[in-house]
Short mmCIF file of the C-alpha atoms (twelve columns), coordinates in Angstrom:
data_MODEL
# 
_entry.id   MODEL 
# 
loop_
_atom_site.group_PDB 
_atom_site.id 
_atom_site.type_symbol 
_atom_site.label_atom_id 
_atom_site.label_alt_id 
_atom_site.label_comp_id 
_atom_site.label_asym_id 
_atom_site.label_seq_id 
_atom_site.Cartn_x 
_atom_site.Cartn_y 
_atom_site.Cartn_z 
_atom_site.pdbx_PDB_model_num 
ATOM 1   C CA . MET A 1   34.322  7.442   6.274   1 
ATOM 2   C CA . ASP A 2   32.982  10.191  8.464   1 
ATOM 3   C CA . VAL A 3   29.547  9.217   9.855   1 
ATOM 4   C CA . PRO A 4   27.973  11.501  12.422  1 
ATOM 5   C CA . ARG A 5   27.712  10.064  15.943  1 
ATOM 6   C CA . TYR A 6   23.887  9.890   16.083  1 
ATOM 7   C CA . GLU A 7   23.715  8.251   12.671  1 
ATOM 8   C CA . ARG A 8   26.146  5.538   13.846  1 
ATOM 9   C CA . LEU A 9   24.039  5.091   16.965  1 
ATOM 10  C CA . TRP A 10  20.872  4.579   14.880  1 
ATOM 11  C CA . LEU A 11  22.671  2.170   12.553  1 
ATOM 12  C CA . TRP A 12  23.810  0.050   15.519  1 
ATOM 13  C CA . PHE A 13  20.343  0.247   17.046  1 
ATOM 14  C CA . GLY A 14  18.830  -1.045  13.757  1 
ATOM 15  C CA . ILE A 15  21.409  -3.832  13.424  1 
ATOM 16  C CA . VAL A 16  20.919  -4.988  17.042  1 
ATOM 17  C CA . THR A 17  17.114  -4.887  16.650  1 
ATOM 18  C CA . LEU A 18  17.337  -6.955  13.448  1 
ATOM 19  C CA . LEU A 19  19.593  -9.527  15.153  1 
ATOM 20  C CA . ILE A 20  17.195  -9.820  18.119  1 
ATOM 21  C CA . PHE A 21  14.277  -10.313 15.689  1 
ATOM 22  C CA . LEU A 22  16.140  -13.038 13.774  1 
ATOM 23  C CA . VAL A 23  17.175  -14.850 16.972  1 
ATOM 24  C CA . VAL A 24  13.621  -14.775 18.397  1 
ATOM 25  C CA . THR A 25  12.154  -15.957 15.068  1 
ATOM 26  C CA . GLY A 26  14.748  -18.725 14.791  1 
ATOM 27  C CA . VAL A 27  14.170  -19.926 18.355  1 
ATOM 28  C CA . MET A 28  10.382  -19.974 17.798  1 
ATOM 29  C CA . ALA A 29  10.653  -21.788 14.459  1 
ATOM 30  C CA . PHE A 30  13.318  -24.372 15.223  1 
ATOM 31  C CA . SER A 31  13.212  -25.078 18.947  1 
ATOM 32  C CA . MET A 32  9.537   -24.338 19.756  1 
ATOM 33  C CA . ASP A 33  8.173   -25.598 16.398  1 
ATOM 34  C CA . ILE A 34  5.900   -22.563 15.988  1 
ATOM 35  C CA . HIS A 35  5.170   -21.753 12.334  1 
ATOM 36  C CA . PRO A 36  2.717   -19.453 10.559  1 
ATOM 37  C CA . ALA A 37  -0.603  -20.978 9.547   1 
ATOM 38  C CA . ASN A 38  -0.501  -22.316 6.020   1 
ATOM 39  C CA . GLY A 39  -4.213  -22.364 5.112   1 
ATOM 40  C CA . MET A 40  -3.736  -20.330 1.929   1 
ATOM 41  C CA . HIS A 41  -0.753  -22.264 0.608   1 
ATOM 42  C CA . LYS A 42  -2.749  -24.979 -1.116  1 
ATOM 43  C CA . THR A 43  -3.092  -23.986 -4.737  1 
ATOM 44  C CA . ALA A 44  -3.934  -25.328 -8.165  1 
ATOM 45  C CA . ALA A 45  -3.149  -23.462 -11.369 1 
ATOM 46  C CA . PRO A 46  -6.491  -21.891 -12.431 1 
ATOM 47  C CA . GLU A 47  -6.161  -23.038 -16.042 1 
ATOM 48  C CA . GLN A 48  -5.376  -26.589 -14.824 1 
ATOM 49  C CA . VAL A 49  -8.055  -26.915 -12.105 1 
ATOM 50  C CA . LEU A 50  -10.280 -29.312 -14.055 1 
ATOM 51  C CA . ALA A 51  -7.272  -31.501 -14.879 1 
ATOM 52  C CA . THR A 52  -5.788  -31.468 -11.358 1 
ATOM 53  C CA . ALA A 53  -6.693  -34.024 -8.691  1 
ATOM 54  C CA . PRO A 54  -8.974  -33.998 -6.767  1 
ATOM 55  C CA . PHE A 55  -10.820 -31.336 -8.796  1 
ATOM 56  C CA . ASP A 56  -10.754 -33.410 -11.980 1 
ATOM 57  C CA . GLN A 57  -13.409 -35.624 -10.355 1 
ATOM 58  C CA . PRO A 58  -15.629 -33.445 -8.164  1 
ATOM 59  C CA . GLY A 59  -17.865 -35.434 -5.855  1 
ATOM 60  C CA . VAL A 60  -18.450 -36.833 -2.396  1 
ATOM 61  C CA . TYR A 61  -15.831 -39.192 -0.978  1 
ATOM 62  C CA . PRO A 62  -15.886 -41.089 2.333   1 
ATOM 63  C CA . LEU A 63  -12.900 -40.346 4.562   1 
ATOM 64  C CA . GLY A 64  -13.736 -42.422 7.607   1 
ATOM 65  C CA . ASN A 65  -16.483 -43.308 9.994   1 
ATOM 66  C CA . ASN A 66  -19.256 -40.769 9.284   1 
ATOM 67  C CA . GLU A 67  -16.789 -38.329 7.713   1 
ATOM 68  C CA . TYR A 68  -16.895 -37.185 4.081   1 
ATOM 69  C CA . GLU A 69  -14.998 -34.903 1.750   1 
ATOM 70  C CA . VAL A 70  -16.988 -32.887 -0.791  1 
ATOM 71  C CA . VAL A 71  -14.702 -31.817 -3.625  1 
ATOM 72  C CA . MET A 72  -16.305 -28.940 -5.513  1 
ATOM 73  C CA . VAL A 73  -15.488 -26.627 -8.383  1 
ATOM 74  C CA . ALA A 74  -17.222 -23.255 -8.606  1 
ATOM 75  C CA . GLN A 75  -17.153 -21.968 -12.173 1 
ATOM 76  C CA . ALA A 76  -19.128 -19.796 -14.593 1 
ATOM 77  C CA . PHE A 77  -22.517 -19.846 -12.925 1 
ATOM 78  C CA . ARG A 78  -22.582 -23.432 -11.636 1 
ATOM 79  C CA . PHE A 79  -21.171 -25.727 -9.009  1 
ATOM 80  C CA . LEU A 80  -19.658 -29.140 -9.726  1 
ATOM 81  C CA . PRO A 81  -21.076 -31.504 -8.552  1 
ATOM 82  C CA . GLU A 82  -24.483 -29.921 -8.950  1 
ATOM 83  C CA . THR A 83  -26.207 -31.831 -6.128  1 
ATOM 84  C CA . PRO A 84  -23.841 -33.503 -3.681  1 
ATOM 85  C CA . THR A 85  -25.479 -35.823 -1.151  1 
ATOM 86  C CA . VAL A 86  -24.171 -36.478 2.353   1 
ATOM 87  C CA . PRO A 87  -25.582 -38.434 5.306   1 
ATOM 88  C CA . VAL A 88  -27.210 -36.565 8.176   1 
ATOM 89  C CA . GLY A 89  -24.891 -36.102 11.146  1 
ATOM 90  C CA . ALA A 90  -21.759 -36.661 9.087   1 
ATOM 91  C CA . THR A 91  -18.775 -34.362 9.317   1 
ATOM 92  C CA . VAL A 92  -18.356 -32.832 5.882   1 
ATOM 93  C CA . HIS A 93  -15.044 -31.377 4.744   1 
ATOM 94  C CA . PHE A 94  -15.595 -29.073 1.779   1 
ATOM 95  C CA . ARG A 95  -12.636 -28.597 -0.572  1 
ATOM 96  C CA . VAL A 96  -13.390 -25.981 -3.212  1 
ATOM 97  C CA . THR A 97  -11.594 -24.015 -5.898  1 
ATOM 98  C CA . SER A 98  -12.387 -22.059 -9.033  1 
ATOM 99  C CA . PRO A 99  -10.807 -22.010 -12.500 1 
ATOM 100 C CA . ASP A 100 -12.164 -18.633 -13.619 1 
ATOM 101 C CA . VAL A 101 -13.165 -15.797 -11.273 1 
ATOM 102 C CA . VAL A 102 -13.845 -15.224 -7.588  1 
ATOM 103 C CA . HIS A 103 -16.975 -17.027 -6.407  1 
ATOM 104 C CA . GLY A 104 -18.497 -17.670 -3.024  1 
ATOM 105 C CA . ILE A 105 -20.440 -20.501 -1.460  1 
ATOM 106 C CA . ALA A 106 -22.929 -19.801 1.268   1 
ATOM 107 C CA . ILE A 107 -25.475 -22.194 2.699   1 
ATOM 108 C CA . PRO A 108 -28.304 -20.251 4.364   1 
ATOM 109 C CA . GLN A 109 -29.265 -21.313 7.921   1 
ATOM 110 C CA . THR A 110 -25.706 -22.600 8.510   1 
ATOM 111 C CA . ASN A 111 -22.358 -20.938 9.079   1 
ATOM 112 C CA . VAL A 112 -20.985 -22.330 5.804   1 
ATOM 113 C CA . ASN A 113 -19.607 -19.318 3.953   1 
ATOM 114 C CA . MET A 114 -16.537 -19.629 1.756   1 
ATOM 115 C CA . MET A 115 -14.761 -17.321 -0.652  1 
ATOM 116 C CA . VAL A 116 -13.468 -19.251 -3.651  1 
ATOM 117 C CA . VAL A 117 -10.476 -17.597 -5.288  1 
ATOM 118 C CA . PRO A 118 -9.195  -18.931 -8.631  1 
ATOM 119 C CA . GLY A 119 -6.391  -21.379 -8.016  1 
ATOM 120 C CA . HIS A 120 -6.608  -21.292 -4.217  1 
ATOM 121 C CA . VAL A 121 -8.050  -24.267 -2.402  1 
ATOM 122 C CA . THR A 122 -10.613 -23.336 0.219   1 
ATOM 123 C CA . ASP A 123 -11.361 -25.827 2.997   1 
ATOM 124 C CA . PHE A 124 -14.293 -25.720 5.396   1 
ATOM 125 C CA . THR A 125 -15.738 -28.313 7.738   1 
ATOM 126 C CA . TYR A 126 -19.351 -28.532 8.862   1 
ATOM 127 C CA . THR A 127 -21.676 -31.111 10.387  1 
ATOM 128 C CA . PHE A 128 -25.239 -31.126 9.073   1 
ATOM 129 C CA . LYS A 129 -27.412 -32.254 11.985  1 
ATOM 130 C CA . GLU A 130 -30.759 -31.903 10.221  1 
ATOM 131 C CA . PRO A 131 -31.804 -33.741 7.048   1 
ATOM 132 C CA . GLY A 132 -33.025 -31.668 4.164   1 
ATOM 133 C CA . GLU A 133 -32.281 -29.894 0.953   1 
ATOM 134 C CA . TYR A 134 -29.811 -27.067 1.496   1 
ATOM 135 C CA . LEU A 135 -29.381 -24.269 -0.995  1 
ATOM 136 C CA . LEU A 136 -25.852 -23.484 -2.257  1 
ATOM 137 C CA . LEU A 137 -25.551 -19.840 -3.226  1 
ATOM 138 C CA . CYS A 138 -22.746 -17.886 -4.824  1 
ATOM 139 C CA . ASN A 139 -22.377 -14.817 -2.647  1 
ATOM 140 C CA . GLU A 140 -19.615 -13.071 -4.602  1 
ATOM 141 C CA . TYR A 141 -20.563 -11.233 -7.778  1 
ATOM 142 C CA . CYS A 142 -18.997 -13.344 -10.521 1 
ATOM 143 C CA . GLY A 143 -20.454 -11.978 -13.732 1 
ATOM 144 C CA . VAL A 144 -23.668 -11.498 -15.698 1 
ATOM 145 C CA . GLY A 145 -25.032 -14.927 -14.719 1 
ATOM 146 C CA . HIS A 146 -24.271 -14.548 -11.019 1 
ATOM 147 C CA . HIS A 147 -27.958 -14.457 -10.083 1 
ATOM 148 C CA . VAL A 148 -28.505 -18.004 -11.462 1 
ATOM 149 C CA . MET A 149 -25.453 -19.546 -9.797  1 
ATOM 150 C CA . MET A 150 -26.923 -21.859 -7.199  1 
ATOM 151 C CA . GLY A 151 -27.072 -25.528 -6.376  1 
ATOM 152 C CA . LYS A 152 -28.380 -27.971 -3.817  1 
ATOM 153 C CA . LEU A 153 -26.841 -30.077 -1.109  1 
ATOM 154 C CA . LEU A 154 -28.926 -33.058 -0.041  1 
ATOM 155 C CA . VAL A 155 -28.554 -34.244 3.530   1 
ATOM 156 C CA . GLN A 156 -30.257 -37.630 3.992   1 
# 
């Protein structure tokens, strides 16, 4: 096969570059234990969300000393549970998903702001230092009832 000289040069350049990339990636992955972040890999089939643990029983669960997990489902204009309650000063790990469309959860006066994509599990951690009644708002347009999609979080 007759391949022009410069074309052969570019082919070898591409092959050598690919080999260097694979060696560097392999060294980083296997000897340095460096891997891509996997925050978006947790999923639940959207049509199975309400039958899949832990979303089949949304609620507040103690994890340890002053640490709680709030398992929530955002769906058609409401949040489940509707009014979760956590102790003041506790570290709260939110775990949220949606079975229908994209929703959001924002808590004004805090930096809690999550996008909830159907089937993807969104995690967020926050410590509520002040007691009170916090408003949960959907901040992603989710349909005709979007304006009524809100809830409360009680911090006692």
